[in-house]
Amino acid sequence: VGCLLHENVYQTAKTRAPELSPEVYLIHSTTDSKVFVVEEFLPIMPIFSHLSNEQALALIKYLKTL
């Protein structure tokens, strides 16, 4: 529930891996959730590697609204 502590998932993504764009960070985070694990949290997020590119982009578009 870490993202609930922040105003916006997209804005938070900007700070997690400054060398990556927020979109790239979110794609990596959703397709391989063990890549970026916040220290205080367990790596329990499901992996969405089965998504097509179109579905992954739709998911990122949705996450940007949170």
Coordinates of C-alpha atoms in Angstrom, one line a residue:
V1 CA 0.0 0.0 0.0
G2 CA 3.1 2.2 -0.4
C3 CA 1.6 4.1 -3.3
L4 CA -1.2 5.3 -1.2
L5 CA 1.3 7.3 0.9
H6 CA 2.1 9.5 -2.2
E7 CA 0.0 12.0 -4.1
N8 CA 0.6 10.5 -7.5
V9 CA 2.1 7.2 -8.7
Y10 CA 3.5 8.8 -11.8
Q11 CA 5.3 11.5 -9.7
T12 CA 6.6 8.9 -7.4
A13 CA 8.0 6.9 -10.3
K14 CA 10.1 10.0 -11.3
T15 CA 12.0 9.7 -8.0
R16 CA 12.5 5.9 -7.8
A17 CA 15.0 5.6 -10.6
P18 CA 16.1 9.0 -11.8
E19 CA 18.1 7.6 -14.7
L20 CA 14.9 6.2 -16.2
S21 CA 11.8 7.9 -17.5
P22 CA 8.7 7.4 -15.2
E23 CA 7.1 5.3 -18.0
V24 CA 10.1 3.0 -18.4
Y25 CA 10.3 2.7 -14.6
L26 CA 6.6 1.7 -14.4
I27 CA 6.9 -0.8 -17.3
H28 CA 9.9 -2.5 -15.6
S29 CA 8.1 -2.4 -12.2
T30 CA 5.0 -4.1 -13.6
T31 CA 6.7 -6.6 -15.9
D32 CA 9.3 -7.7 -13.4
S33 CA 8.2 -6.5 -10.0
K34 CA 11.3 -7.7 -8.2
V35 CA 13.6 -5.2 -10.1
F36 CA 12.6 -2.2 -8.0
V37 CA 11.5 -3.1 -4.5
V38 CA 11.2 -0.2 -2.0
E39 CA 13.2 -1.0 1.2
E40 CA 10.3 -1.0 3.6
F41 CA 8.2 -3.4 1.5
L42 CA 8.2 -7.1 0.7
P43 CA 8.4 -8.1 -3.0
I44 CA 4.8 -9.3 -3.2
M45 CA 3.5 -7.5 -6.2
P46 CA 2.5 -9.9 -9.0
I47 CA 4.4 -9.9 -12.3
F48 CA 2.5 -8.8 -15.4
S49 CA 5.0 -10.1 -18.0
H50 CA 2.1 -11.8 -19.8
L51 CA 0.7 -8.4 -21.0
S52 CA 1.0 -7.4 -24.6
N53 CA 2.8 -4.1 -25.3
E54 CA -0.6 -2.5 -25.9
Q55 CA -1.9 -3.7 -22.6
A56 CA 1.3 -2.6 -20.7
L57 CA 0.9 0.9 -22.2
A58 CA -2.7 1.0 -21.2
L59 CA -1.7 0.0 -17.7
I60 CA 0.9 2.7 -17.6
K61 CA -1.6 5.2 -18.9
Y62 CA -4.0 4.2 -16.0
L63 CA -1.2 4.3 -13.4
K64 CA -0.4 7.9 -14.5
T65 CA -3.9 8.9 -13.3
L66 CA -3.4 7.6 -9.8

